[in-house]
Coordinates of C-alpha atoms in Angstrom, one line a residue:
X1438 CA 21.5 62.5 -12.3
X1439 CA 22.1 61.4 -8.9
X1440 CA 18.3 61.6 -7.8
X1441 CA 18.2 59.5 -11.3
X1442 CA 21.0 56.8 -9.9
X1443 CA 19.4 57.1 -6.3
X1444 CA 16.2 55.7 -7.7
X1445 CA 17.8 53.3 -9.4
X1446 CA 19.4 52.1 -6.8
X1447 CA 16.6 51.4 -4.3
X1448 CA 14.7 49.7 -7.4
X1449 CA 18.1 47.6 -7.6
X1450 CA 17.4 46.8 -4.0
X1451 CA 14.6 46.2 -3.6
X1452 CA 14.7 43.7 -6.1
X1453 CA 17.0 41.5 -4.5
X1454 CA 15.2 41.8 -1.2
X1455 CA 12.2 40.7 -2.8
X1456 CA 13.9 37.9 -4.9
X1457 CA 15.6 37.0 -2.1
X1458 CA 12.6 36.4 0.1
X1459 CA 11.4 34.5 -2.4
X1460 CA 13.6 32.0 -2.6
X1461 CA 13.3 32.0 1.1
X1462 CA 9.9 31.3 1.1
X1463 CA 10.6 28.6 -1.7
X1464 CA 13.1 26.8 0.5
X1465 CA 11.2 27.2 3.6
X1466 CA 8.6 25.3 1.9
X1467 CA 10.3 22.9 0.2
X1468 CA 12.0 22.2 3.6
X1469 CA 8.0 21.8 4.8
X1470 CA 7.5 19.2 2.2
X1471 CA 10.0 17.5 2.8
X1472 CA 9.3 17.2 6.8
X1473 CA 5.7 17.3 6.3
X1474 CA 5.0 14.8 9.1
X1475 CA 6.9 17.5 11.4
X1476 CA 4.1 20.0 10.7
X1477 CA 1.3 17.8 10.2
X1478 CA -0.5 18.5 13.8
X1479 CA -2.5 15.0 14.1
X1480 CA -4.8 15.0 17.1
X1481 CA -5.6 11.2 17.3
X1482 CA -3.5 9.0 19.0
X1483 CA -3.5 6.7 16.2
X1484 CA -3.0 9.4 13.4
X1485 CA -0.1 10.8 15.8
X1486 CA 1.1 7.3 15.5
X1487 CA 1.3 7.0 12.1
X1488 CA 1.9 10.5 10.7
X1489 CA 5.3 10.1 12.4
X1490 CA 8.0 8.2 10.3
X1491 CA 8.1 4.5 11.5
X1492 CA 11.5 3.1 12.7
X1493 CA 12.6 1.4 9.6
X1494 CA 15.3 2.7 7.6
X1495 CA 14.3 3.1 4.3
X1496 CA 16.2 2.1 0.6
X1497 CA 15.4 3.5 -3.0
X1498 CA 16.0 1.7 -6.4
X1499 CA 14.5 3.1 -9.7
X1500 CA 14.6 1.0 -13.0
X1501 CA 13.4 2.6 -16.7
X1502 CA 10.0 2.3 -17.7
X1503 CA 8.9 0.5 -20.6
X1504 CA 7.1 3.6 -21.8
X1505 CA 8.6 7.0 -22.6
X1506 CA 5.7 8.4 -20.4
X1507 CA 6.2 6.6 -17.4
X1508 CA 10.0 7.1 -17.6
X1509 CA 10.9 5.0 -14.8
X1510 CA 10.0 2.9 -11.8
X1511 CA 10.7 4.4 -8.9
X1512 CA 11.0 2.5 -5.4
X1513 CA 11.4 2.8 -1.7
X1514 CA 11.8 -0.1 0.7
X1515 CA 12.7 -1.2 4.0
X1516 CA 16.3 -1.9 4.1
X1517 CA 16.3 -4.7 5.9
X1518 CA 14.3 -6.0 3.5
X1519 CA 18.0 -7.3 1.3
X1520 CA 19.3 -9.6 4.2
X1521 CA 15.2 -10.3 5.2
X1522 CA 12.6 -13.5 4.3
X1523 CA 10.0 -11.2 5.2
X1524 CA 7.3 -10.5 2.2
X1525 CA 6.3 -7.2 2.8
X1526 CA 3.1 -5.6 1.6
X1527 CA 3.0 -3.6 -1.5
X1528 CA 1.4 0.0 -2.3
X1529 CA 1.6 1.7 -5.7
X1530 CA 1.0 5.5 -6.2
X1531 CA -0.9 7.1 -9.2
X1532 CA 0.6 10.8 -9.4
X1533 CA -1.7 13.6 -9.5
X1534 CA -1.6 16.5 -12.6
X1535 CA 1.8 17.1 -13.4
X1536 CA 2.9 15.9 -10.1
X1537 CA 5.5 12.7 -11.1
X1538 CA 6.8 10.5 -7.8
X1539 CA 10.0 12.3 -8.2
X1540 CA 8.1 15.4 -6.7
X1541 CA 6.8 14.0 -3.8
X1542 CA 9.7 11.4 -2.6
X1543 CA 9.0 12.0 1.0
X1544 CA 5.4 9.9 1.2
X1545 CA 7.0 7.4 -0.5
X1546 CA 10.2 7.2 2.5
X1547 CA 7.1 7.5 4.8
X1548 CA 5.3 4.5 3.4
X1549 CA 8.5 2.7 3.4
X1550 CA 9.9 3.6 7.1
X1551 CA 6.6 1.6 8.3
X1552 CA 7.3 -1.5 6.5
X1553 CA 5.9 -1.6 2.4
X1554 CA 7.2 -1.1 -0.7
X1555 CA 6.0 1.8 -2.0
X1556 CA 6.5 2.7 -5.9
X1557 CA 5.4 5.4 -8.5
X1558 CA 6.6 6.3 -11.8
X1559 CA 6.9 9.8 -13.3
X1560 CA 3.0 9.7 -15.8
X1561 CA 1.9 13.6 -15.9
X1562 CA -1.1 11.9 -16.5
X1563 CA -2.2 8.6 -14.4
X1564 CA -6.0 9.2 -15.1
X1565 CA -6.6 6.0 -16.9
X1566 CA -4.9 3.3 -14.6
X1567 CA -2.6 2.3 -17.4
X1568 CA 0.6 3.8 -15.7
X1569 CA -0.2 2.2 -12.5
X1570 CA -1.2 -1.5 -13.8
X1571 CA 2.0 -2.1 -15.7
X1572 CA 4.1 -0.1 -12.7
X1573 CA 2.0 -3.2 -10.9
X1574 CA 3.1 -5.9 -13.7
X1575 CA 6.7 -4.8 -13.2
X1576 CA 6.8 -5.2 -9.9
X1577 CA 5.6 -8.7 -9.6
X1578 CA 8.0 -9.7 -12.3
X1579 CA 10.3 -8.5 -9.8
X1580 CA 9.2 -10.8 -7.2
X1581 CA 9.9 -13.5 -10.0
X1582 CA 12.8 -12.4 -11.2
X1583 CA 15.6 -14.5 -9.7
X1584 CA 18.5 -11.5 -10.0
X1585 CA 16.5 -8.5 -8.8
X1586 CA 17.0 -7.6 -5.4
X1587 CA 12.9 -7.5 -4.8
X1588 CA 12.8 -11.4 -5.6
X1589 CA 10.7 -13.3 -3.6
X1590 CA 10.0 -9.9 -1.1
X1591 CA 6.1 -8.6 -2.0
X1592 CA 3.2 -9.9 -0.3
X1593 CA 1.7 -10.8 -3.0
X1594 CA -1.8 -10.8 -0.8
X1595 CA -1.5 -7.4 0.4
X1596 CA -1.2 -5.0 -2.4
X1597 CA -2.5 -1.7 -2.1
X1598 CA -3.0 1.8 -4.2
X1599 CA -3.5 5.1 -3.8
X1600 CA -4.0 7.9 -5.9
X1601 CA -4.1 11.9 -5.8
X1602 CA -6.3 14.2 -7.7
X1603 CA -6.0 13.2 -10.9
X1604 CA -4.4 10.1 -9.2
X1605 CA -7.3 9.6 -7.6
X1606 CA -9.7 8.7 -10.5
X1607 CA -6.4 6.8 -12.0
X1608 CA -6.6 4.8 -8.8
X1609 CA -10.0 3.9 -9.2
X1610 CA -9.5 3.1 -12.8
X1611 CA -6.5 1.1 -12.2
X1612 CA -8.5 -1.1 -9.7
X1613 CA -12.1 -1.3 -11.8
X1614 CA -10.8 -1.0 -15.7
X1615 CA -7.3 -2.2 -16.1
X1616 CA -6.5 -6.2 -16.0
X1617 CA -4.5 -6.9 -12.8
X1618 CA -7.0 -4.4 -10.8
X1619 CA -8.2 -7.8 -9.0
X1620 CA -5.1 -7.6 -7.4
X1621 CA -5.5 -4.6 -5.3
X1622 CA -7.1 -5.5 -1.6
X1623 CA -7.3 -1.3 -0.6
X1624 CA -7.8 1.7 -2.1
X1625 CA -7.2 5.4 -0.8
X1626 CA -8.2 8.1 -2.8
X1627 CA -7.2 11.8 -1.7
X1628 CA -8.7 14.9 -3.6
X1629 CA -9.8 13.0 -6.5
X1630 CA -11.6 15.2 -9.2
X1631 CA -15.8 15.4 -8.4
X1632 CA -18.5 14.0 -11.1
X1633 CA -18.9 17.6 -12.2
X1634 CA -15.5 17.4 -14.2
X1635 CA -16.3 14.7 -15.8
X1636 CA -19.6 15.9 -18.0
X1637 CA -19.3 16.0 -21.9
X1638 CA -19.7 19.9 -21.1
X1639 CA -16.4 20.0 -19.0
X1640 CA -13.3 17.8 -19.2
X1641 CA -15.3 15.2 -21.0
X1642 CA -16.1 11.2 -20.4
X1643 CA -12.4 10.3 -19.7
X1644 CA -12.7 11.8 -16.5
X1645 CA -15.4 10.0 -14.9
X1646 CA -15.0 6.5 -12.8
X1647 CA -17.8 4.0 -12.1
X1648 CA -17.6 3.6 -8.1
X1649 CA -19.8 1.5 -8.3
X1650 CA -17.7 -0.9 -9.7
X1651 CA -15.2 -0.5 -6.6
X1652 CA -15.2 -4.0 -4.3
X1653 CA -12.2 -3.5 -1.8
X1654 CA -12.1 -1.1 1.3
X1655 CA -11.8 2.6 -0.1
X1656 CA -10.9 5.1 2.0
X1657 CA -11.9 8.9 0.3
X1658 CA -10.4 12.4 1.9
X1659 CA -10.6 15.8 0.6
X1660 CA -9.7 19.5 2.1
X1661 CA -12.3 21.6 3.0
X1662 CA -9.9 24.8 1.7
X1663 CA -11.4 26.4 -1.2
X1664 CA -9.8 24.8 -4.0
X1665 CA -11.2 21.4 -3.1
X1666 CA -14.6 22.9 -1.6
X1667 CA -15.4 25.2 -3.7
X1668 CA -18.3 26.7 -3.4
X1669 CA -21.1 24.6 -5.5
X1670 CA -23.3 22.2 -3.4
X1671 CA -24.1 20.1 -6.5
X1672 CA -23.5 19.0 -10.0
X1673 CA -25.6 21.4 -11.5
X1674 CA -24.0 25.2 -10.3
X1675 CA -21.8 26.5 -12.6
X1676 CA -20.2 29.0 -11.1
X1677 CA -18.0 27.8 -7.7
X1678 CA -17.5 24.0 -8.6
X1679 CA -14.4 22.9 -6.2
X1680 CA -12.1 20.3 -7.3
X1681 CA -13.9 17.6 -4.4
X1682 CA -16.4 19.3 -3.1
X1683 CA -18.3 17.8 -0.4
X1684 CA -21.5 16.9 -2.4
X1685 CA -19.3 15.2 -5.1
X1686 CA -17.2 12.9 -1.9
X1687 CA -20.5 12.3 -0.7
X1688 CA -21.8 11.2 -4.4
X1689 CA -18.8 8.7 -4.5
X1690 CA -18.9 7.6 -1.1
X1691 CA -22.6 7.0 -1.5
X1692 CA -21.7 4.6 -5.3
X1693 CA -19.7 2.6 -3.4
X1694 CA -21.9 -0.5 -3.3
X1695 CA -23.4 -1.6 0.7
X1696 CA -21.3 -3.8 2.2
X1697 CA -17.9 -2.4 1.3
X1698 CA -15.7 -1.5 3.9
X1699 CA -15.7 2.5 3.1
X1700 CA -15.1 5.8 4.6
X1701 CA -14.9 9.4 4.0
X1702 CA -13.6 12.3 5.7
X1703 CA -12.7 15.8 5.0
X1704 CA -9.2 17.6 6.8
X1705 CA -10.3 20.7 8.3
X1706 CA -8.0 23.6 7.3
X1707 CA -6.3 21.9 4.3
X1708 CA -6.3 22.5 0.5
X1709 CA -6.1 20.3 -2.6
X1710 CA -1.9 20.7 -2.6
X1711 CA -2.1 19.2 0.9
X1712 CA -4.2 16.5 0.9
X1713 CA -1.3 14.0 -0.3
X1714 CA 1.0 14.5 2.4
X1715 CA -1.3 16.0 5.2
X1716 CA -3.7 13.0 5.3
X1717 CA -0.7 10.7 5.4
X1718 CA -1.0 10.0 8.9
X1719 CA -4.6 7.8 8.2
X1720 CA -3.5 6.7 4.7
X1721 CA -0.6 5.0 6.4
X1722 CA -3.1 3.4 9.2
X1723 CA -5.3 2.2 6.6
X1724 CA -2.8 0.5 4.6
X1725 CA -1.1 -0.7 7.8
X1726 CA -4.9 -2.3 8.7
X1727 CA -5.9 -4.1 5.1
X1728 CA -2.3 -5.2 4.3
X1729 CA -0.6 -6.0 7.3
X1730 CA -3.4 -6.8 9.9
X1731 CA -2.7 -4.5 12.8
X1732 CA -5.8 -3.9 14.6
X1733 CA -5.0 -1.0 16.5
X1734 CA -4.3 1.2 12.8
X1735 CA -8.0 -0.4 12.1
X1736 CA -9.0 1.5 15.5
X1737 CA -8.9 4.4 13.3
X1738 CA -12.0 4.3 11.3
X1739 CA -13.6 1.0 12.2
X1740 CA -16.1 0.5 15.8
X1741 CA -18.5 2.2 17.7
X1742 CA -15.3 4.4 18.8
X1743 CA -13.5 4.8 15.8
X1744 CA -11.0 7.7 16.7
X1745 CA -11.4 9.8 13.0
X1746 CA -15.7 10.2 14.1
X1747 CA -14.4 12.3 16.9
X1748 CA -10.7 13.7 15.5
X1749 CA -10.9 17.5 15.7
X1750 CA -8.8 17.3 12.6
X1751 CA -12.0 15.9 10.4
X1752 CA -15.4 16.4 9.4
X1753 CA -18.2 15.4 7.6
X1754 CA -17.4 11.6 8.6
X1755 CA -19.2 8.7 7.7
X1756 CA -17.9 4.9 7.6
X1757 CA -19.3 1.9 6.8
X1758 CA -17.9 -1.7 7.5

């Protein structure tokens, strides 16, 4: 009996050791998340510039959806923006697969703390655009709307998107399919899912996006870990397809029709859970380029010395402007 209760006992703690440790890992990588940019490692100057938070303090506000699925609006501004008569620049978020704005607050208080709006609902499922073109439509009738406290603030002009994974096709779709997508003047698209997933054969047709239909600067990242990579070097392996492989970046990159600011880029080291938060640094640059004219963020991906061709961070670059 007491070898019997010894046992038991070191099962007993063992257990707690081991649940214990993991909710220390949990935390410790929640904490992560949370201070992303304070992990990030940018090697640029510019992406050093940006992937730190910028000096603005930074406001939320959330309002109910219209739709059940959508839930609510969420928002983060400036908060200087209240006693402002700036307009500032405005970027809506399409969430990745079961990945709602709630879950990912911090790149939205990033966004903000360098000067845009920056809003996202709480869609599990943002693949057709529809979540993101009325979270669009709301927000302008905020602008209009005499009593909210975003009257009068967007830049209408300079209205961006950006979209994760399954965000990332919603993006696209929200730009080339749904009604206001003429409204968008950028596009970033991190980890969005490759042509292969969207054969009959696989996920089906409401998984593929026409990028040839996309007009406005896009700006395309994916990991090169092996849940975006893969293994597959085309559309036609069945075994090893990653969720953006290169060949499939390449495919969309290559759609894009000649004459379309565009670029491409893969972050060494990083996996498909990264790419929304570890990329931040150059998403933030390239919305602070299109939508509020800073030349120096442009630096980034645009001339004959555009610092991401050289960044130790990236590879398999190519730009066009």
């Amino acid at each position: 009996m007491k070898a019997v209760k010894i046992i038991l006992l070191v099962i007993v703690i063992l257990a707690v050791l081991i649940g214990g440790g993991c909710t220390a890992l949990l935390a410790i990588t929640d904490y992560q998340n949370k201070n992303y940019w304070k992990y990030a490692a940018p090697a640029g100057e510019i992406e050093k510039k940006y992937t730190a938070m910028g000096e603005l303090d930074v406001s939320y506000s959330e309002f109910d959806a219209k739709t059940d699925a959508y839930q609510k609006y969420e928002i983060w501004y400036p908060s200087e923006m209240i006693n402002s008569d700036t307009k500032y620049p405005l970027v809506v978020m399409a969430n990745g697969t079961g990945v709602r704005a709630s879950e990912y607050q911090e790149v939205f208080k990033h966004l903000a703390s360098w000067g845009f709006i920056a809003v996202g609902n709480e869609d599990d499922s943002s693949l057709t655009g529809a979540s993101s073109a009325e979270t669009l439509d709301f927000m302008l009738a905020q602008n209009e709307n005499t009593s909210s406290v975003f009257y009068g603030k967007i830049d209408v002009d300079n209205i961006g998107i950006a979209g994760h994974s399954q965000g990332g096709l919603g993006a696209v779709n929200a730009v080339t399919n749904q009604n206001n997508g003429n409204l968008y003047k950028a596009i970033w698209i991190a980890s969005a899912t490759s042509p292969y997933w969207g054969q009959d054969d696989v996920f089906g047709a409401a998984w593929r996006v026409d990028m040839s239909k996309i007009n406005i600067p896009c700006f395309m990242v994916a990991g090169t870990g092996p849940a975006d990579a893969g293994t597959a070097t085309d559309i036609t392996q069945k075994e090893g397809q990653g969720i953006c492989p290169l060949w499939g970046l390449t495919e969309s990159y290559n759609a894009i029709p000649d004459g379309t600011p565009k670029v491409m880029a893969r972050l060494i080291g990083k996996d498909h859970g990264d790419m929304l938060r570890y990329a931040d640094g150059y998403m933030t640059a390239w919305f602070v380029y299109y939508l509020k004219g800073d030349d120096y963020a442009g630096g980034a991906f645009f001339g004959d010395n555009a610092e991401i061709s050289t960044n130790t961070n990236w590879q398999d670059v190519q730009m066009s402007n």
